[in-house]
Amino acid sequence: MSQTEPPNARARMAEGALRWTPDPTALDAPVTETENVYLIGHFGLAEVPAEGWALRVDGMVDRPLRLTLDELRALPAVTVTAVLECYGSPLRPDEPVRRAANVTWRGVPVRDLLTMAGADAGADSLWARGLDFGRFGDWEDLDYLKDVPLAVVVERGLVAYEMNGAPLTPGHGFPARLFVPGYFGTNNVKWLDGLTVATGRPVHLFTTRLYQRERPGSIEPAPVRDIDVNSLVTGHAEAGGKLTVYGWAWGSAPVTRVEIGVGDRWLPAAVNAREPGRFDWQRFTVDLDLATLPPGERLVTARATDALGATQPLAKARNQAHTVTLPGWSAS
Ligand SMILES: Nc1nc2c(c(=O)[nH]1)N[C@H]1C(S)=C(S)[C@@H](COP(=O)(O)O)O[C@H]1N2
Ligand SMILES: [Mo]
């Protein structure tokens, strides 16, 4: 943990955008297989070798830290299964992108790192920087910086070095990334350089300019943090005169209700409860009686509502209800 070591080198950036979204039918497993977890990198794919890399923890701390990957892995770790979801392009915030996954993360609680470093009681923010850099839209020479409220990241944030039981892949942020359960993907900084304990928000394209959203009843925009209520239909089966439709629903707040729209009716689905303190996705399933469905009807929509009463909009929203076209069925 010497302070004389050189800073991390910037990542080696591969050519081309990192933007891949699987089909929702690939997302039916309770925990999404790593090869089916969507990929986003604003500047492309970054490569950061473990050799020479160390996580820096600095800012308002008594003892700045510098932890190699081996040192990080030697600390007590926790395992958390939680949703990773992309907010979508901050330039097109109303476009539904349906990039979501439920992933098992393993890493060191941010709380422990801040205790080791002796974080100042007056701090209220944690800034996380990535080692990737480049151009985004018309902006050049950018790096990746996010800030999260210290109280939330101390309560549930991790510096994750594994997903689904294996080291992070280069695309998902090797050697380590921040992960804050319940927060949108944009906050989960990959290819982590370091964490800075601070007060207030850093001015940056990805903090105070983009990834800011309007709040009803306020002229002040709010940073993109808590995940909106959302759902995906991931499969269906037809047997014994029934059409079963199923999928996943999630949000920062637990989902309390999922309705399935067929024709002009909304039918309640069964939804698994979420345990307190967890941020994983919840199964919904519904059995539709084929005899009562309009013949030839092919569109099925899922719409979730959370414990705070927020419901997925039917249109013009990033989390608008998911409609799938199923093979036709007969009314007989
Ligand atoms: N360093 C860095 N971290 C990043 C990003 C990035 O471009 N650079 N993209 C963010 C966004 S918008 C999302 S949705 C998630 C995507 O994580 P994934 O590619 O592992 O699915 O990473 C976040 N962390
Ligand atoms: Mo994203």
mmCIF file with all atom_site columns, N, CA and C in Angstrom, residues 82-122:
data_model
loop_
_atom_site.group_PDB
_atom_site.id
_atom_site.type_symbol
_atom_site.label_atom_id
_atom_site.label_alt_id
_atom_site.label_comp_id
_atom_site.label_asym_id
_atom_site.label_entity_id
_atom_site.label_seq_id
_atom_site.pdbx_PDB_ins_code
_atom_site.Cartn_x
_atom_site.Cartn_y
_atom_site.Cartn_z
_atom_site.occupancy
_atom_site.B_iso_or_equiv
_atom_site.pdbx_formal_charge
_atom_site.auth_seq_id
_atom_site.auth_comp_id
_atom_site.auth_asym_id
_atom_site.auth_atom_id
_atom_site.pdbx_PDB_model_num
ATOM 1   N N  . ALA A 1 82  ? -27.887 -9.096  -8.059  1.00 0.00 ? 82  ALA A N  1
ATOM 2   C CA . ALA A 1 82  ? -28.682 -7.885  -8.258  1.00 0.00 ? 82  ALA A CA 1
ATOM 3   C C  . ALA A 1 82  ? -28.731 -7.517  -9.738  1.00 0.00 ? 82  ALA A C  1
ATOM 4   N N  . VAL A 1 83  ? -29.735 -6.724  -10.050 1.00 0.00 ? 83  VAL A N  1
ATOM 5   C CA . VAL A 1 83  ? -29.958 -6.307  -11.440 1.00 0.00 ? 83  VAL A CA 1
ATOM 6   C C  . VAL A 1 83  ? -28.940 -5.259  -11.871 1.00 0.00 ? 83  VAL A C  1
ATOM 7   N N  . LEU A 1 84  ? -28.469 -5.430  -13.094 1.00 0.00 ? 84  LEU A N  1
ATOM 8   C CA . LEU A 1 84  ? -27.668 -4.422  -13.788 1.00 0.00 ? 84  LEU A CA 1
ATOM 9   C C  . LEU A 1 84  ? -28.553 -3.950  -14.932 1.00 0.00 ? 84  LEU A C  1
ATOM 10  N N  . GLU A 1 85  ? -28.859 -2.669  -14.972 1.00 0.00 ? 85  GLU A N  1
ATOM 11  C CA . GLU A 1 85  ? -29.700 -2.187  -16.076 1.00 0.00 ? 85  GLU A CA 1
ATOM 12  C C  . GLU A 1 85  ? -29.174 -0.876  -16.617 1.00 0.00 ? 85  GLU A C  1
ATOM 13  N N  . CYS A 1 86  ? -29.157 -0.787  -17.952 1.00 0.00 ? 86  CYS A N  1
ATOM 14  C CA . CYS A 1 86  ? -28.705 0.428   -18.625 1.00 0.00 ? 86  CYS A CA 1
ATOM 15  C C  . CYS A 1 86  ? -29.846 1.439   -18.679 1.00 0.00 ? 86  CYS A C  1
ATOM 16  N N  . TYR A 1 87  ? -29.523 2.676   -18.406 1.00 0.00 ? 87  TYR A N  1
ATOM 17  C CA . TYR A 1 87  ? -30.503 3.760   -18.522 1.00 0.00 ? 87  TYR A CA 1
ATOM 18  C C  . TYR A 1 87  ? -30.802 4.045   -19.989 1.00 0.00 ? 87  TYR A C  1
ATOM 19  N N  . GLY A 1 88  ? -29.917 3.620   -20.865 1.00 0.00 ? 88  GLY A N  1
ATOM 20  C CA . GLY A 1 88  ? -30.032 3.953   -22.290 1.00 0.00 ? 88  GLY A CA 1
ATOM 21  C C  . GLY A 1 88  ? -29.158 5.149   -22.589 1.00 0.00 ? 88  GLY A C  1
ATOM 22  N N  . SER A 1 89  ? -29.168 5.595   -23.817 1.00 0.00 ? 89  SER A N  1
ATOM 23  C CA . SER A 1 89  ? -28.334 6.740   -24.163 1.00 0.00 ? 89  SER A CA 1
ATOM 24  C C  . SER A 1 89  ? -28.832 7.987   -23.443 1.00 0.00 ? 89  SER A C  1
ATOM 25  N N  . PRO A 1 90  ? -27.915 8.712   -22.775 1.00 0.00 ? 90  PRO A N  1
ATOM 26  C CA . PRO A 1 90  ? -28.349 9.949   -22.118 1.00 0.00 ? 90  PRO A CA 1
ATOM 27  C C  . PRO A 1 90  ? -28.789 10.995  -23.140 1.00 0.00 ? 90  PRO A C  1
ATOM 28  N N  . LEU A 1 91  ? -28.478 10.757  -24.417 1.00 0.00 ? 91  LEU A N  1
ATOM 29  C CA . LEU A 1 91  ? -28.898 11.699  -25.458 1.00 0.00 ? 91  LEU A CA 1
ATOM 30  C C  . LEU A 1 91  ? -30.305 11.366  -25.955 1.00 0.00 ? 91  LEU A C  1
ATOM 31  N N  . ARG A 1 92  ? -30.795 10.163  -25.656 1.00 0.00 ? 92  ARG A N  1
ATOM 32  C CA . ARG A 1 92  ? -32.144 9.750   -26.066 1.00 0.00 ? 92  ARG A CA 1
ATOM 33  C C  . ARG A 1 92  ? -32.831 9.056   -24.892 1.00 0.00 ? 92  ARG A C  1
ATOM 34  N N  . PRO A 1 93  ? -33.129 9.825   -23.826 1.00 0.00 ? 93  PRO A N  1
ATOM 35  C CA . PRO A 1 93  ? -33.562 9.206   -22.570 1.00 0.00 ? 93  PRO A CA 1
ATOM 36  C C  . PRO A 1 93  ? -34.953 8.556   -22.601 1.00 0.00 ? 93  PRO A C  1
ATOM 37  N N  . ASP A 1 94  ? -35.721 8.752   -23.689 1.00 0.00 ? 94  ASP A N  1
ATOM 38  C CA . ASP A 1 94  ? -37.055 8.140   -23.709 1.00 0.00 ? 94  ASP A CA 1
ATOM 39  C C  . ASP A 1 94  ? -37.109 6.859   -24.529 1.00 0.00 ? 94  ASP A C  1
ATOM 40  N N  . GLU A 1 95  ? -35.954 6.441   -25.048 1.00 0.00 ? 95  GLU A N  1
ATOM 41  C CA . GLU A 1 95  ? -35.936 5.269   -25.934 1.00 0.00 ? 95  GLU A CA 1
ATOM 42  C C  . GLU A 1 95  ? -35.773 3.998   -25.100 1.00 0.00 ? 95  GLU A C  1
ATOM 43  N N  . PRO A 1 96  ? -36.740 3.069   -25.194 1.00 0.00 ? 96  PRO A N  1
ATOM 44  C CA . PRO A 1 96  ? -36.562 1.827   -24.421 1.00 0.00 ? 96  PRO A CA 1
ATOM 45  C C  . PRO A 1 96  ? -35.444 0.990   -25.033 1.00 0.00 ? 96  PRO A C  1
ATOM 46  N N  . VAL A 1 97  ? -34.443 0.637   -24.257 1.00 0.00 ? 97  VAL A N  1
ATOM 47  C CA . VAL A 1 97  ? -33.324 -0.144  -24.799 1.00 0.00 ? 97  VAL A CA 1
ATOM 48  C C  . VAL A 1 97  ? -33.353 -1.591  -24.318 1.00 0.00 ? 97  VAL A C  1
ATOM 49  N N  . ARG A 1 98  ? -34.041 -1.835  -23.202 1.00 0.00 ? 98  ARG A N  1
ATOM 50  C CA . ARG A 1 98  ? -34.187 -3.207  -22.688 1.00 0.00 ? 98  ARG A CA 1
ATOM 51  C C  . ARG A 1 98  ? -32.845 -3.912  -22.515 1.00 0.00 ? 98  ARG A C  1
ATOM 52  N N  . ARG A 1 99  ? -31.932 -3.183  -21.900 1.00 0.00 ? 99  ARG A N  1
ATOM 53  C CA . ARG A 1 99  ? -30.642 -3.790  -21.546 1.00 0.00 ? 99  ARG A CA 1
ATOM 54  C C  . ARG A 1 99  ? -30.650 -4.050  -20.053 1.00 0.00 ? 99  ARG A C  1
ATOM 55  N N  . ALA A 1 100 ? -30.859 -5.308  -19.696 1.00 0.00 ? 100 ALA A N  1
ATOM 56  C CA . ALA A 1 100 ? -30.907 -5.645  -18.273 1.00 0.00 ? 100 ALA A CA 1
ATOM 57  C C  . ALA A 1 100 ? -30.402 -7.057  -18.072 1.00 0.00 ? 100 ALA A C  1
ATOM 58  N N  . ALA A 1 101 ? -29.955 -7.331  -16.864 1.00 0.00 ? 101 ALA A N  1
ATOM 59  C CA . ALA A 1 101 ? -29.449 -8.653  -16.512 1.00 0.00 ? 101 ALA A CA 1
ATOM 60  C C  . ALA A 1 101 ? -29.521 -8.770  -14.996 1.00 0.00 ? 101 ALA A C  1
ATOM 61  N N  . ASN A 1 102 ? -29.530 -10.001 -14.516 1.00 0.00 ? 102 ASN A N  1
ATOM 62  C CA . ASN A 1 102 ? -29.446 -10.229 -13.074 1.00 0.00 ? 102 ASN A CA 1
ATOM 63  C C  . ASN A 1 102 ? -28.139 -10.991 -12.853 1.00 0.00 ? 102 ASN A C  1
ATOM 64  N N  . VAL A 1 103 ? -27.240 -10.411 -12.086 1.00 0.00 ? 103 VAL A N  1
ATOM 65  C CA . VAL A 1 103 ? -25.865 -10.906 -12.041 1.00 0.00 ? 103 VAL A CA 1
ATOM 66  C C  . VAL A 1 103 ? -25.456 -11.166 -10.589 1.00 0.00 ? 103 VAL A C  1
ATOM 67  N N  . THR A 1 104 ? -24.653 -12.197 -10.379 1.00 0.00 ? 104 THR A N  1
ATOM 68  C CA . THR A 1 104 ? -24.082 -12.441 -9.055  1.00 0.00 ? 104 THR A CA 1
ATOM 69  C C  . THR A 1 104 ? -22.691 -11.812 -9.002  1.00 0.00 ? 104 THR A C  1
ATOM 70  N N  . TRP A 1 105 ? -22.571 -10.806 -8.158  1.00 0.00 ? 105 TRP A N  1
ATOM 71  C CA . TRP A 1 105 ? -21.326 -10.042 -8.025  1.00 0.00 ? 105 TRP A CA 1
ATOM 72  C C  . TRP A 1 105 ? -20.591 -10.481 -6.778  1.00 0.00 ? 105 TRP A C  1
ATOM 73  N N  . ARG A 1 106 ? -19.275 -10.443 -6.824  1.00 0.00 ? 106 ARG A N  1
ATOM 74  C CA . ARG A 1 106 ? -18.489 -10.684 -5.609  1.00 0.00 ? 106 ARG A CA 1
ATOM 75  C C  . ARG A 1 106 ? -17.409 -9.621  -5.521  1.00 0.00 ? 106 ARG A C  1
ATOM 76  N N  . GLY A 1 107 ? -17.258 -9.095  -4.325  1.00 0.00 ? 107 GLY A N  1
ATOM 77  C CA . GLY A 1 107 ? -16.250 -8.065  -4.150  1.00 0.00 ? 107 GLY A CA 1
ATOM 78  C C  . GLY A 1 107 ? -16.211 -7.574  -2.724  1.00 0.00 ? 107 GLY A C  1
ATOM 79  N N  . VAL A 1 108 ? -15.547 -6.468  -2.533  1.00 0.00 ? 108 VAL A N  1
ATOM 80  C CA . VAL A 1 108 ? -15.316 -5.923  -1.194  1.00 0.00 ? 108 VAL A CA 1
ATOM 81  C C  . VAL A 1 108 ? -16.309 -4.787  -0.941  1.00 0.00 ? 108 VAL A C  1
ATOM 82  N N  . PRO A 1 109 ? -17.012 -4.820  0.197   1.00 0.00 ? 109 PRO A N  1
ATOM 83  C CA . PRO A 1 109 ? -17.918 -3.704  0.501   1.00 0.00 ? 109 PRO A CA 1
ATOM 84  C C  . PRO A 1 109 ? -17.149 -2.374  0.532   1.00 0.00 ? 109 PRO A C  1
ATOM 85  N N  . VAL A 1 110 ? -17.711 -1.363  -0.086  1.00 0.00 ? 110 VAL A N  1
ATOM 86  C CA . VAL A 1 110 ? -17.089 -0.030  -0.073  1.00 0.00 ? 110 VAL A CA 1
ATOM 87  C C  . VAL A 1 110 ? -16.927 0.440   1.381   1.00 0.00 ? 110 VAL A C  1
ATOM 88  N N  . ARG A 1 111 ? -17.883 0.069   2.208   1.00 0.00 ? 111 ARG A N  1
ATOM 89  C CA . ARG A 1 111 ? -17.831 0.437   3.629   1.00 0.00 ? 111 ARG A CA 1
ATOM 90  C C  . ARG A 1 111 ? -16.492 0.031   4.251   1.00 0.00 ? 111 ARG A C  1
ATOM 91  N N  . ASP A 1 112 ? -16.045 -1.211  3.969   1.00 0.00 ? 112 ASP A N  1
ATOM 92  C CA . ASP A 1 112 ? -14.793 -1.708  4.551   1.00 0.00 ? 112 ASP A CA 1
ATOM 93  C C  . ASP A 1 112 ? -13.590 -0.912  4.047   1.00 0.00 ? 112 ASP A C  1
ATOM 94  N N  . LEU A 1 113 ? -13.624 -0.577  2.759   1.00 0.00 ? 113 LEU A N  1
ATOM 95  C CA . LEU A 1 113 ? -12.498 0.187   2.196   1.00 0.00 ? 113 LEU A CA 1
ATOM 96  C C  . LEU A 1 113 ? -12.431 1.562   2.833   1.00 0.00 ? 113 LEU A C  1
ATOM 97  N N  . LEU A 1 114 ? -13.607 2.159   3.063   1.00 0.00 ? 114 LEU A N  1
ATOM 98  C CA . LEU A 1 114 ? -13.618 3.507   3.648   1.00 0.00 ? 114 LEU A CA 1
ATOM 99  C C  . LEU A 1 114 ? -13.243 3.476   5.121   1.00 0.00 ? 114 LEU A C  1
ATOM 100 N N  . THR A 1 115 ? -13.548 2.365   5.783   1.00 0.00 ? 115 THR A N  1
ATOM 101 C CA . THR A 1 115 ? -13.103 2.221   7.173   1.00 0.00 ? 115 THR A CA 1
ATOM 102 C C  . THR A 1 115 ? -11.579 2.102   7.216   1.00 0.00 ? 115 THR A C  1
ATOM 103 N N  . MET A 1 116 ? -11.030 1.269   6.309   1.00 0.00 ? 116 MET A N  1
ATOM 104 C CA . MET A 1 116 ? -9.560  1.128   6.245   1.00 0.00 ? 116 MET A CA 1
ATOM 105 C C  . MET A 1 116 ? -8.889  2.478   5.977   1.00 0.00 ? 116 MET A C  1
ATOM 106 N N  . ALA A 1 117 ? -9.516  3.255   5.109   1.00 0.00 ? 117 ALA A N  1
ATOM 107 C CA . ALA A 1 117 ? -8.901  4.530   4.710   1.00 0.00 ? 117 ALA A CA 1
ATOM 108 C C  . ALA A 1 117 ? -9.167  5.638   5.731   1.00 0.00 ? 117 ALA A C  1
ATOM 109 N N  . GLY A 1 118 ? -10.135 5.424   6.609   1.00 0.00 ? 118 GLY A N  1
ATOM 110 C CA . GLY A 1 118 ? -10.482 6.463   7.578   1.00 0.00 ? 118 GLY A CA 1
ATOM 111 C C  . GLY A 1 118 ? -11.160 7.649   6.919   1.00 0.00 ? 118 GLY A C  1
ATOM 112 N N  . ALA A 1 119 ? -12.340 7.397   6.337   1.00 0.00 ? 119 ALA A N  1
ATOM 113 C CA . ALA A 1 119 ? -13.050 8.463   5.624   1.00 0.00 ? 119 ALA A CA 1
ATOM 114 C C  . ALA A 1 119 ? -13.553 9.523   6.597   1.00 0.00 ? 119 ALA A C  1
ATOM 115 N N  . ASP A 1 120 ? -13.478 10.766  6.164   1.00 0.00 ? 120 ASP A N  1
ATOM 116 C CA . ASP A 1 120 ? -13.899 11.925  6.952   1.00 0.00 ? 120 ASP A CA 1
ATOM 117 C C  . ASP A 1 120 ? -15.421 11.898  7.153   1.00 0.00 ? 120 ASP A C  1
ATOM 118 N N  . ALA A 1 121 ? -15.836 12.132  8.391   1.00 0.00 ? 121 ALA A N  1
ATOM 119 C CA . ALA A 1 121 ? -17.269 12.089  8.703   1.00 0.00 ? 121 ALA A CA 1
ATOM 120 C C  . ALA A 1 121 ? -18.040 13.198  7.994   1.00 0.00 ? 121 ALA A C  1
ATOM 121 N N  . GLY A 1 122 ? -17.347 14.232  7.547   1.00 0.00 ? 122 GLY A N  1
ATOM 122 C CA . GLY A 1 122 ? -18.029 15.342  6.880   1.00 0.00 ? 122 GLY A CA 1
ATOM 123 C C  . GLY A 1 122 ? -18.280 15.114  5.395   1.00 0.00 ? 122 GLY A C  1
#
